[in-house]
Amino acid sequence: MPPSRLQTEALALGAYNAALGVAAVLGLAALPWLAMTRHRVGLAERLGVLPPEVAALCGSRPIWIHAASVGEVLAAEPLVRLLRERGGPQLPLLGSATSVAGRDAVRQHLRAPAMLLPADLPWVVRRTLRRLDPRALIILETELWPNLLCGAAWANIPVVLVSARLSPRAGAAYAWVQPLVRTVLRRVCAIAAQTEADAERFRALGAPPDRVHVVGSLKSAREAPAPERSCCPVAFAARPVLVAASTHEGEEEVVLEAARALWREQPEVLLVLAPRHADRFDRVAGLLERLGVRYVRRTDGLEAVPHGVPVLLLDSVGELPFFFPASAAAFVGGTLVDIGGHNVLEPALSGAMVAFGPHVDKVRDAAALLLRAGVAVQVETAGELAEAWRNALRDPRPARERARAVRELLGAPADIAGRTLAVVERWVRLRG
């Protein structure tokens, strides 16, 4: 007799936890080393020790919002704003993130107590859920942690995925462990997917069809800063600005080659270079020095970029969105190398022309929308990127016109946030 669905799910979760147990035993040997590296930051939180600000919420039945990192935290802003409007000033909220930068962004942008996501170990998850006893767990995008989601469901804590996305590559990868993924998705109360394609991939992996709704991306619901220079934290007079956002290893060289082609024609152009990961800031600074490119770092504390300095190295976290409105164009990284892309909508919604490479698997729908709106171009070489930037600097359309074209295709931001809230409210009691 073939195993029942419940038996299959139990076996899948058991196999996952067995693998985690082996990894945890092996990881014990690495603890002394971790304690001497940057990974020691937040190590106790990852093992379930609640920070005082979060522990203070125990007993208040808070709404727990989880976002992987800074981009997802920023995307959560419009939903958090609506939750507070609907739930009143006394509504307890807490946020978690997978990265330290994300945790700090929760405190800064969501103005909520924050912690690092506890490791997905059964005993850590059980202890955290028992102490926090949240009234709901709201998860941004695609953070499918089996023990966390199943543990919450078993404790009668509603779990809702919002702004949920699943790229073709991720869908294919999850298909290899479909019994486990199906087990997790069946414990989720509702999935507010970004697109119909995302929704269909969730259904194909085992999400109950009646729980999957298409509402749009919260990243496009976040109000972009007005397309003016005054919002920038650093001044650069009337210089034309280009942004290279969320770049990865191997992309900075292409970006700088393209910028050099422009500097020969327009030496006043300023390049704002923003590596994706904080641990690469110093390496990118070293690359600029080896190439003989003058630059200043954001953390130098300068109020203005000196005349004649062609590069501002944005070695800070959470400030990138403020530079998009001042830019004529933005290259979005993770697309010239096989990462799958990062948020291409944010610069477009600020009015910048957008360039990206061929690897857009994670942002395929958004990339196609921008190409259709005529506010983006796909490039593969430094020469093509230089030409895209050259055309953007000559583009006579006002930034507001480009931003409006994107908004019209996406729909009103308030509608997306409101539809997301409507899905959440079916399962989450916001008052009382």
JSON list of C-alpha atoms in Angstrom, two decimals, residues 5-201:
[
{"chain": "A", "resi": 5, "resn": "ARG", "atom": "CA", "xyz": [-0.21, 12.07, 2.06]},
{"chain": "A", "resi": 6, "resn": "LEU", "atom": "CA", "xyz": [0.32, 12.62, 5.80]},
{"chain": "A", "resi": 7, "resn": "GLN", "atom": "CA", "xyz": [2.93, 9.87, 5.91]},
{"chain": "A", "resi": 8, "resn": "THR", "atom": "CA", "xyz": [4.72, 11.35, 2.89]},
{"chain": "A", "resi": 9, "resn": "GLU", "atom": "CA", "xyz": [4.76, 14.79, 4.50]},
{"chain": "A", "resi": 10, "resn": "ALA", "atom": "CA", "xyz": [6.06, 13.36, 7.78]},
{"chain": "A", "resi": 11, "resn": "LEU", "atom": "CA", "xyz": [8.83, 11.51, 5.94]},
{"chain": "A", "resi": 12, "resn": "ALA", "atom": "CA", "xyz": [9.79, 14.64, 3.98]},
{"chain": "A", "resi": 13, "resn": "LEU", "atom": "CA", "xyz": [10.00, 16.81, 7.10]},
{"chain": "A", "resi": 14, "resn": "GLY", "atom": "CA", "xyz": [11.80, 14.03, 8.97]},
{"chain": "A", "resi": 15, "resn": "ALA", "atom": "CA", "xyz": [14.42, 13.72, 6.25]},
{"chain": "A", "resi": 16, "resn": "TYR", "atom": "CA", "xyz": [14.92, 17.51, 6.26]},
{"chain": "A", "resi": 17, "resn": "ASN", "atom": "CA", "xyz": [15.40, 17.58, 10.03]},
{"chain": "A", "resi": 18, "resn": "ALA", "atom": "CA", "xyz": [17.75, 14.60, 9.92]},
{"chain": "A", "resi": 19, "resn": "ALA", "atom": "CA", "xyz": [19.92, 16.48, 7.44]},
{"chain": "A", "resi": 20, "resn": "LEU", "atom": "CA", "xyz": [19.73, 19.59, 9.64]},
{"chain": "A", "resi": 21, "resn": "GLY", "atom": "CA", "xyz": [20.75, 17.53, 12.67]},
{"chain": "A", "resi": 22, "resn": "VAL", "atom": "CA", "xyz": [23.86, 16.24, 10.93]},
{"chain": "A", "resi": 23, "resn": "ALA", "atom": "CA", "xyz": [24.71, 19.77, 9.78]},
{"chain": "A", "resi": 24, "resn": "ALA", "atom": "CA", "xyz": [24.19, 21.12, 13.31]},
{"chain": "A", "resi": 25, "resn": "VAL", "atom": "CA", "xyz": [26.55, 18.51, 14.83]},
{"chain": "A", "resi": 26, "resn": "LEU", "atom": "CA", "xyz": [29.19, 19.31, 12.24]},
{"chain": "A", "resi": 27, "resn": "GLY", "atom": "CA", "xyz": [28.60, 23.02, 12.80]},
{"chain": "A", "resi": 28, "resn": "LEU", "atom": "CA", "xyz": [29.43, 22.74, 16.49]},
{"chain": "A", "resi": 29, "resn": "ALA", "atom": "CA", "xyz": [33.06, 22.36, 15.54]},
{"chain": "A", "resi": 30, "resn": "ALA", "atom": "CA", "xyz": [32.90, 25.68, 13.69]},
{"chain": "A", "resi": 31, "resn": "LEU", "atom": "CA", "xyz": [31.48, 27.68, 16.60]},
{"chain": "A", "resi": 32, "resn": "PRO", "atom": "CA", "xyz": [34.88, 28.76, 18.03]},
{"chain": "A", "resi": 33, "resn": "TRP", "atom": "CA", "xyz": [35.89, 29.98, 14.56]},
{"chain": "A", "resi": 34, "resn": "LEU", "atom": "CA", "xyz": [32.57, 31.79, 14.04]},
{"chain": "A", "resi": 35, "resn": "ALA", "atom": "CA", "xyz": [33.00, 33.53, 17.39]},
{"chain": "A", "resi": 36, "resn": "MET", "atom": "CA", "xyz": [36.21, 35.13, 16.07]},
{"chain": "A", "resi": 37, "resn": "THR", "atom": "CA", "xyz": [34.78, 36.32, 12.72]},
{"chain": "A", "resi": 38, "resn": "ARG", "atom": "CA", "xyz": [32.14, 38.81, 11.56]},
{"chain": "A", "resi": 39, "resn": "HIS", "atom": "CA", "xyz": [29.63, 35.92, 11.69]},
{"chain": "A", "resi": 40, "resn": "ARG", "atom": "CA", "xyz": [29.60, 36.18, 15.47]},
{"chain": "A", "resi": 41, "resn": "VAL", "atom": "CA", "xyz": [27.32, 39.22, 15.13]},
{"chain": "A", "resi": 42, "resn": "GLY", "atom": "CA", "xyz": [23.84, 38.03, 15.98]},
{"chain": "A", "resi": 43, "resn": "LEU", "atom": "CA", "xyz": [24.90, 34.42, 16.56]},
{"chain": "A", "resi": 44, "resn": "ALA", "atom": "CA", "xyz": [22.87, 34.24, 19.79]},
{"chain": "A", "resi": 45, "resn": "GLU", "atom": "CA", "xyz": [19.78, 35.58, 18.00]},
{"chain": "A", "resi": 46, "resn": "ARG", "atom": "CA", "xyz": [20.13, 32.91, 15.32]},
{"chain": "A", "resi": 47, "resn": "LEU", "atom": "CA", "xyz": [20.09, 30.35, 18.12]},
{"chain": "A", "resi": 48, "resn": "GLY", "atom": "CA", "xyz": [16.84, 31.70, 19.52]},
{"chain": "A", "resi": 49, "resn": "VAL", "atom": "CA", "xyz": [17.97, 34.25, 22.10]},
{"chain": "A", "resi": 50, "resn": "LEU", "atom": "CA", "xyz": [15.54, 37.17, 21.75]},
{"chain": "A", "resi": 51, "resn": "PRO", "atom": "CA", "xyz": [16.93, 40.73, 21.87]},
{"chain": "A", "resi": 52, "resn": "PRO", "atom": "CA", "xyz": [15.49, 42.74, 24.80]},
{"chain": "A", "resi": 53, "resn": "GLU", "atom": "CA", "xyz": [13.35, 44.90, 22.47]},
{"chain": "A", "resi": 54, "resn": "VAL", "atom": "CA", "xyz": [11.70, 41.77, 21.05]},
{"chain": "A", "resi": 55, "resn": "ALA", "atom": "CA", "xyz": [11.46, 39.95, 24.38]},
{"chain": "A", "resi": 56, "resn": "ALA", "atom": "CA", "xyz": [9.48, 42.94, 25.67]},
{"chain": "A", "resi": 57, "resn": "LEU", "atom": "CA", "xyz": [6.70, 41.99, 23.24]},
{"chain": "A", "resi": 58, "resn": "CYS", "atom": "CA", "xyz": [6.23, 38.52, 24.72]},
{"chain": "A", "resi": 59, "resn": "GLY", "atom": "CA", "xyz": [2.65, 38.22, 25.95]},
{"chain": "A", "resi": 60, "resn": "SER", "atom": "CA", "xyz": [1.32, 40.94, 23.61]},
{"chain": "A", "resi": 61, "resn": "ARG", "atom": "CA", "xyz": [0.64, 38.58, 20.68]},
{"chain": "A", "resi": 62, "resn": "PRO", "atom": "CA", "xyz": [2.51, 40.66, 18.08]},
{"chain": "A", "resi": 63, "resn": "ILE", "atom": "CA", "xyz": [2.28, 40.39, 14.31]},
{"chain": "A", "resi": 64, "resn": "TRP", "atom": "CA", "xyz": [5.62, 38.99, 13.14]},
{"chain": "A", "resi": 65, "resn": "ILE", "atom": "CA", "xyz": [6.81, 40.23, 9.74]},
{"chain": "A", "resi": 66, "resn": "HIS", "atom": "CA", "xyz": [9.80, 38.51, 8.16]},
{"chain": "A", "resi": 67, "resn": "ALA", "atom": "CA", "xyz": [11.83, 39.88, 5.25]},
{"chain": "A", "resi": 68, "resn": "ALA", "atom": "CA", "xyz": [15.09, 38.45, 3.94]},
{"chain": "A", "resi": 69, "resn": "SER", "atom": "CA", "xyz": [17.12, 41.65, 3.68]},
{"chain": "A", "resi": 70, "resn": "VAL", "atom": "CA", "xyz": [17.01, 45.40, 3.07]},
{"chain": "A", "resi": 71, "resn": "GLY", "atom": "CA", "xyz": [15.09, 45.33, -0.21]},
{"chain": "A", "resi": 72, "resn": "GLU", "atom": "CA", "xyz": [12.32, 43.20, 1.21]},
{"chain": "A", "resi": 73, "resn": "VAL", "atom": "CA", "xyz": [12.16, 45.30, 4.38]},
{"chain": "A", "resi": 74, "resn": "LEU", "atom": "CA", "xyz": [11.69, 48.45, 2.30]},
{"chain": "A", "resi": 75, "resn": "ALA", "atom": "CA", "xyz": [9.01, 46.67, 0.26]},
{"chain": "A", "resi": 76, "resn": "ALA", "atom": "CA", "xyz": [7.13, 45.92, 3.49]},
{"chain": "A", "resi": 77, "resn": "GLU", "atom": "CA", "xyz": [6.74, 49.62, 4.33]},
{"chain": "A", "resi": 78, "resn": "PRO", "atom": "CA", "xyz": [3.37, 50.24, 2.61]},
{"chain": "A", "resi": 79, "resn": "LEU", "atom": "CA", "xyz": [1.86, 47.09, 4.13]},
{"chain": "A", "resi": 80, "resn": "VAL", "atom": "CA", "xyz": [3.14, 47.95, 7.61]},
{"chain": "A", "resi": 81, "resn": "ARG", "atom": "CA", "xyz": [1.70, 51.45, 7.25]},
{"chain": "A", "resi": 82, "resn": "LEU", "atom": "CA", "xyz": [-1.73, 50.02, 6.41]},
{"chain": "A", "resi": 83, "resn": "LEU", "atom": "CA", "xyz": [-1.50, 47.46, 9.22]},
{"chain": "A", "resi": 84, "resn": "ARG", "atom": "CA", "xyz": [-0.89, 50.27, 11.70]},
{"chain": "A", "resi": 85, "resn": "GLU", "atom": "CA", "xyz": [-3.70, 52.40, 10.26]},
{"chain": "A", "resi": 86, "resn": "ARG", "atom": "CA", "xyz": [-6.15, 49.51, 10.45]},
{"chain": "A", "resi": 87, "resn": "GLY", "atom": "CA", "xyz": [-4.92, 48.03, 13.73]},
{"chain": "A", "resi": 88, "resn": "GLY", "atom": "CA", "xyz": [-4.43, 51.25, 15.64]},
{"chain": "A", "resi": 89, "resn": "PRO", "atom": "CA", "xyz": [-1.40, 52.67, 17.46]},
{"chain": "A", "resi": 90, "resn": "GLN", "atom": "CA", "xyz": [-1.37, 49.86, 20.00]},
{"chain": "A", "resi": 91, "resn": "LEU", "atom": "CA", "xyz": [-0.93, 47.10, 17.40]},
{"chain": "A", "resi": 92, "resn": "PRO", "atom": "CA", "xyz": [2.28, 45.23, 18.40]},
{"chain": "A", "resi": 93, "resn": "LEU", "atom": "CA", "xyz": [4.60, 44.52, 15.48]},
{"chain": "A", "resi": 94, "resn": "LEU", "atom": "CA", "xyz": [8.02, 42.95, 15.25]},
{"chain": "A", "resi": 95, "resn": "GLY", "atom": "CA", "xyz": [10.27, 42.31, 12.30]},
{"chain": "A", "resi": 96, "resn": "SER", "atom": "CA", "xyz": [12.93, 39.77, 11.50]},
{"chain": "A", "resi": 97, "resn": "ALA", "atom": "CA", "xyz": [15.46, 39.49, 8.70]},
{"chain": "A", "resi": 98, "resn": "THR", "atom": "CA", "xyz": [17.96, 36.96, 7.48]},
{"chain": "A", "resi": 99, "resn": "SER", "atom": "CA", "xyz": [20.79, 39.52, 7.27]},
{"chain": "A", "resi": 100, "resn": "VAL", "atom": "CA", "xyz": [22.19, 41.95, 9.84]},
{"chain": "A", "resi": 101, "resn": "ALA", "atom": "CA", "xyz": [21.63, 44.81, 7.39]},
{"chain": "A", "resi": 102, "resn": "GLY", "atom": "CA", "xyz": [18.00, 43.74, 7.04]},
{"chain": "A", "resi": 103, "resn": "ARG", "atom": "CA", "xyz": [17.53, 43.66, 10.81]},
{"chain": "A", "resi": 104, "resn": "ASP", "atom": "CA", "xyz": [18.90, 47.20, 11.06]},
{"chain": "A", "resi": 105, "resn": "ALA", "atom": "CA", "xyz": [16.58, 48.28, 8.24]},
{"chain": "A", "resi": 106, "resn": "VAL", "atom": "CA", "xyz": [13.56, 46.96, 10.18]},
{"chain": "A", "resi": 107, "resn": "ARG", "atom": "CA", "xyz": [14.44, 49.27, 13.06]},
{"chain": "A", "resi": 108, "resn": "GLN", "atom": "CA", "xyz": [15.12, 52.24, 10.80]},
{"chain": "A", "resi": 109, "resn": "HIS", "atom": "CA", "xyz": [12.38, 51.97, 8.17]},
{"chain": "A", "resi": 110, "resn": "LEU", "atom": "CA", "xyz": [9.61, 49.95, 9.81]},
{"chain": "A", "resi": 111, "resn": "ARG", "atom": "CA", "xyz": [10.24, 51.48, 13.24]},
{"chain": "A", "resi": 112, "resn": "ALA", "atom": "CA", "xyz": [9.68, 48.14, 14.91]},
{"chain": "A", "resi": 113, "resn": "PRO", "atom": "CA", "xyz": [11.61, 45.87, 17.29]},
{"chain": "A", "resi": 114, "resn": "ALA", "atom": "CA", "xyz": [13.83, 43.59, 15.23]},
{"chain": "A", "resi": 115, "resn": "MET", "atom": "CA", "xyz": [15.74, 40.34, 15.42]},
{"chain": "A", "resi": 116, "resn": "LEU", "atom": "CA", "xyz": [17.63, 38.02, 13.14]},
{"chain": "A", "resi": 117, "resn": "LEU", "atom": "CA", "xyz": [15.61, 35.06, 11.93]},
{"chain": "A", "resi": 118, "resn": "PRO", "atom": "CA", "xyz": [16.27, 32.10, 14.24]},
{"chain": "A", "resi": 119, "resn": "ALA", "atom": "CA", "xyz": [17.91, 29.09, 12.63]},
{"chain": "A", "resi": 120, "resn": "ASP", "atom": "CA", "xyz": [15.36, 26.65, 11.21]},
{"chain": "A", "resi": 121, "resn": "LEU", "atom": "CA", "xyz": [16.17, 24.01, 13.81]},
{"chain": "A", "resi": 122, "resn": "PRO", "atom": "CA", "xyz": [13.13, 22.35, 15.46]},
{"chain": "A", "resi": 123, "resn": "TRP", "atom": "CA", "xyz": [14.07, 23.14, 19.05]},
{"chain": "A", "resi": 124, "resn": "VAL", "atom": "CA", "xyz": [15.06, 26.75, 18.21]},
{"chain": "A", "resi": 125, "resn": "VAL", "atom": "CA", "xyz": [11.85, 27.37, 16.27]},
{"chain": "A", "resi": 126, "resn": "ARG", "atom": "CA", "xyz": [9.63, 25.80, 18.95]},
{"chain": "A", "resi": 127, "resn": "ARG", "atom": "CA", "xyz": [11.19, 27.91, 21.70]},
{"chain": "A", "resi": 128, "resn": "THR", "atom": "CA", "xyz": [10.88, 31.12, 19.67]},
{"chain": "A", "resi": 129, "resn": "LEU", "atom": "CA", "xyz": [7.26, 30.52, 18.72]},
{"chain": "A", "resi": 130, "resn": "ARG", "atom": "CA", "xyz": [6.36, 29.55, 22.28]},
{"chain": "A", "resi": 131, "resn": "ARG", "atom": "CA", "xyz": [7.88, 32.73, 23.73]},
{"chain": "A", "resi": 132, "resn": "LEU", "atom": "CA", "xyz": [6.60, 35.15, 21.10]},
{"chain": "A", "resi": 133, "resn": "ASP", "atom": "CA", "xyz": [3.20, 33.51, 20.53]},
{"chain": "A", "resi": 134, "resn": "PRO", "atom": "CA", "xyz": [2.53, 35.82, 17.55]},
{"chain": "A", "resi": 135, "resn": "ARG", "atom": "CA", "xyz": [-1.01, 36.32, 16.31]},
{"chain": "A", "resi": 136, "resn": "ALA", "atom": "CA", "xyz": [0.30, 35.88, 12.73]},
{"chain": "A", "resi": 137, "resn": "LEU", "atom": "CA", "xyz": [3.46, 35.39, 10.71]},
{"chain": "A", "resi": 138, "resn": "ILE", "atom": "CA", "xyz": [3.68, 37.46, 7.51]},
{"chain": "A", "resi": 139, "resn": "ILE", "atom": "CA", "xyz": [6.54, 36.55, 5.18]},
{"chain": "A", "resi": 140, "resn": "LEU", "atom": "CA", "xyz": [7.83, 38.62, 2.25]},
{"chain": "A", "resi": 141, "resn": "GLU", "atom": "CA", "xyz": [8.60, 36.98, -1.08]},
{"chain": "A", "resi": 142, "resn": "THR", "atom": "CA", "xyz": [10.05, 33.44, -0.88]},
{"chain": "A", "resi": 143, "resn": "GLU", "atom": "CA", "xyz": [11.31, 32.54, 2.58]},
{"chain": "A", "resi": 144, "resn": "LEU", "atom": "CA", "xyz": [10.09, 28.95, 2.85]},
{"chain": "A", "resi": 145, "resn": "TRP", "atom": "CA", "xyz": [11.62, 27.69, 6.11]},
{"chain": "A", "resi": 146, "resn": "PRO", "atom": "CA", "xyz": [10.01, 24.28, 6.76]},
{"chain": "A", "resi": 147, "resn": "ASN", "atom": "CA", "xyz": [10.22, 24.11, 10.56]},
{"chain": "A", "resi": 148, "resn": "LEU", "atom": "CA", "xyz": [9.19, 27.74, 11.02]},
{"chain": "A", "resi": 149, "resn": "LEU", "atom": "CA", "xyz": [6.16, 27.53, 8.75]},
{"chain": "A", "resi": 150, "resn": "CYS", "atom": "CA", "xyz": [5.05, 24.08, 9.90]},
{"chain": "A", "resi": 151, "resn": "GLY", "atom": "CA", "xyz": [5.68, 24.96, 13.55]},
{"chain": "A", "resi": 152, "resn": "ALA", "atom": "CA", "xyz": [3.58, 28.10, 13.24]},
{"chain": "A", "resi": 153, "resn": "ALA", "atom": "CA", "xyz": [0.73, 26.16, 11.63]},
{"chain": "A", "resi": 154, "resn": "TRP", "atom": "CA", "xyz": [0.84, 23.49, 14.34]},
{"chain": "A", "resi": 155, "resn": "ALA", "atom": "CA", "xyz": [0.63, 26.27, 16.96]},
{"chain": "A", "resi": 156, "resn": "ASN", "atom": "CA", "xyz": [-2.44, 27.70, 15.18]},
{"chain": "A", "resi": 157, "resn": "ILE", "atom": "CA", "xyz": [-0.50, 30.79, 14.09]},
{"chain": "A", "resi": 158, "resn": "PRO", "atom": "CA", "xyz": [-1.72, 31.95, 10.64]},
{"chain": "A", "resi": 159, "resn": "VAL", "atom": "CA", "xyz": [1.06, 32.17, 8.03]},
{"chain": "A", "resi": 160, "resn": "VAL", "atom": "CA", "xyz": [0.63, 34.46, 5.01]},
{"chain": "A", "resi": 161, "resn": "LEU", "atom": "CA", "xyz": [3.13, 34.90, 2.17]},
{"chain": "A", "resi": 162, "resn": "VAL", "atom": "CA", "xyz": [2.91, 38.38, 0.64]},
{"chain": "A", "resi": 163, "resn": "SER", "atom": "CA", "xyz": [4.52, 39.82, -2.47]},
{"chain": "A", "resi": 164, "resn": "ALA", "atom": "CA", "xyz": [5.34, 36.17, -3.07]},
{"chain": "A", "resi": 165, "resn": "ARG", "atom": "CA", "xyz": [7.48, 35.30, -6.05]},
{"chain": "A", "resi": 166, "resn": "LEU", "atom": "CA", "xyz": [8.96, 32.12, -7.45]},
{"chain": "A", "resi": 167, "resn": "SER", "atom": "CA", "xyz": [11.29, 32.35, -10.44]},
{"chain": "A", "resi": 168, "resn": "PRO", "atom": "CA", "xyz": [11.41, 29.55, -13.01]},
{"chain": "A", "resi": 169, "resn": "ARG", "atom": "CA", "xyz": [14.85, 28.58, -11.69]},
{"chain": "A", "resi": 170, "resn": "ALA", "atom": "CA", "xyz": [13.65, 28.49, -8.09]},
{"chain": "A", "resi": 171, "resn": "GLY", "atom": "CA", "xyz": [10.57, 26.55, -9.09]},
{"chain": "A", "resi": 172, "resn": "ALA", "atom": "CA", "xyz": [12.70, 23.94, -10.86]},
{"chain": "A", "resi": 173, "resn": "ALA", "atom": "CA", "xyz": [15.01, 23.68, -7.83]},
{"chain": "A", "resi": 174, "resn": "TYR", "atom": "CA", "xyz": [12.11, 23.27, -5.39]},
{"chain": "A", "resi": 175, "resn": "ALA", "atom": "CA", "xyz": [10.65, 20.56, -7.64]},
{"chain": "A", "resi": 176, "resn": "TRP", "atom": "CA", "xyz": [13.54, 18.30, -6.61]},
{"chain": "A", "resi": 177, "resn": "VAL", "atom": "CA", "xyz": [12.23, 18.37, -3.03]},
{"chain": "A", "resi": 178, "resn": "GLN", "atom": "CA", "xyz": [8.54, 18.73, -3.89]},
{"chain": "A", "resi": 179, "resn": "PRO", "atom": "CA", "xyz": [7.23, 16.53, -1.04]},
{"chain": "A", "resi": 180, "resn": "LEU", "atom": "CA", "xyz": [8.91, 18.84, 1.46]},
{"chain": "A", "resi": 181, "resn": "VAL", "atom": "CA", "xyz": [7.82, 22.02, -0.34]},
{"chain": "A", "resi": 182, "resn": "ARG", "atom": "CA", "xyz": [4.26, 20.72, -0.67]},
{"chain": "A", "resi": 183, "resn": "THR", "atom": "CA", "xyz": [4.27, 20.00, 3.07]},
{"chain": "A", "resi": 184, "resn": "VAL", "atom": "CA", "xyz": [5.26, 23.60, 3.76]},
{"chain": "A", "resi": 185, "resn": "LEU", "atom": "CA", "xyz": [2.89, 25.23, 1.27]},
{"chain": "A", "resi": 186, "resn": "ARG", "atom": "CA", "xyz": [-0.09, 23.29, 2.62]},
{"chain": "A", "resi": 187, "resn": "ARG", "atom": "CA", "xyz": [0.57, 24.89, 6.02]},
{"chain": "A", "resi": 188, "resn": "VAL", "atom": "CA", "xyz": [0.34, 28.41, 4.57]},
{"chain": "A", "resi": 189, "resn": "CYS", "atom": "CA", "xyz": [-3.05, 30.10, 4.92]},
{"chain": "A", "resi": 190, "resn": "ALA", "atom": "CA", "xyz": [-2.71, 32.38, 1.90]},
{"chain": "A", "resi": 191, "resn": "ILE", "atom": "CA", "xyz": [-0.20, 33.33, -0.78]},
{"chain": "A", "resi": 192, "resn": "ALA", "atom": "CA", "xyz": [-0.45, 36.84, -2.25]},
{"chain": "A", "resi": 193, "resn": "ALA", "atom": "CA", "xyz": [1.62, 36.33, -5.39]},
{"chain": "A", "resi": 194, "resn": "GLN", "atom": "CA", "xyz": [3.23, 39.05, -7.49]},
{"chain": "A", "resi": 195, "resn": "THR", "atom": "CA", "xyz": [2.14, 37.69, -10.89]},
{"chain": "A", "resi": 196, "resn": "GLU", "atom": "CA", "xyz": [0.01, 34.96, -12.39]},
{"chain": "A", "resi": 197, "resn": "ALA", "atom": "CA", "xyz": [3.21, 33.15, -13.43]},
{"chain": "A", "resi": 198, "resn": "ASP", "atom": "CA", "xyz": [4.39, 33.16, -9.80]},
{"chain": "A", "resi": 199, "resn": "ALA", "atom": "CA", "xyz": [0.97, 31.94, -8.68]},
{"chain": "A", "resi": 200, "resn": "GLU", "atom": "CA", "xyz": [1.01, 29.08, -11.16]},
{"chain": "A", "resi": 201, "resn": "ARG", "atom": "CA", "xyz": [4.46, 27.93, -10.01]}
]
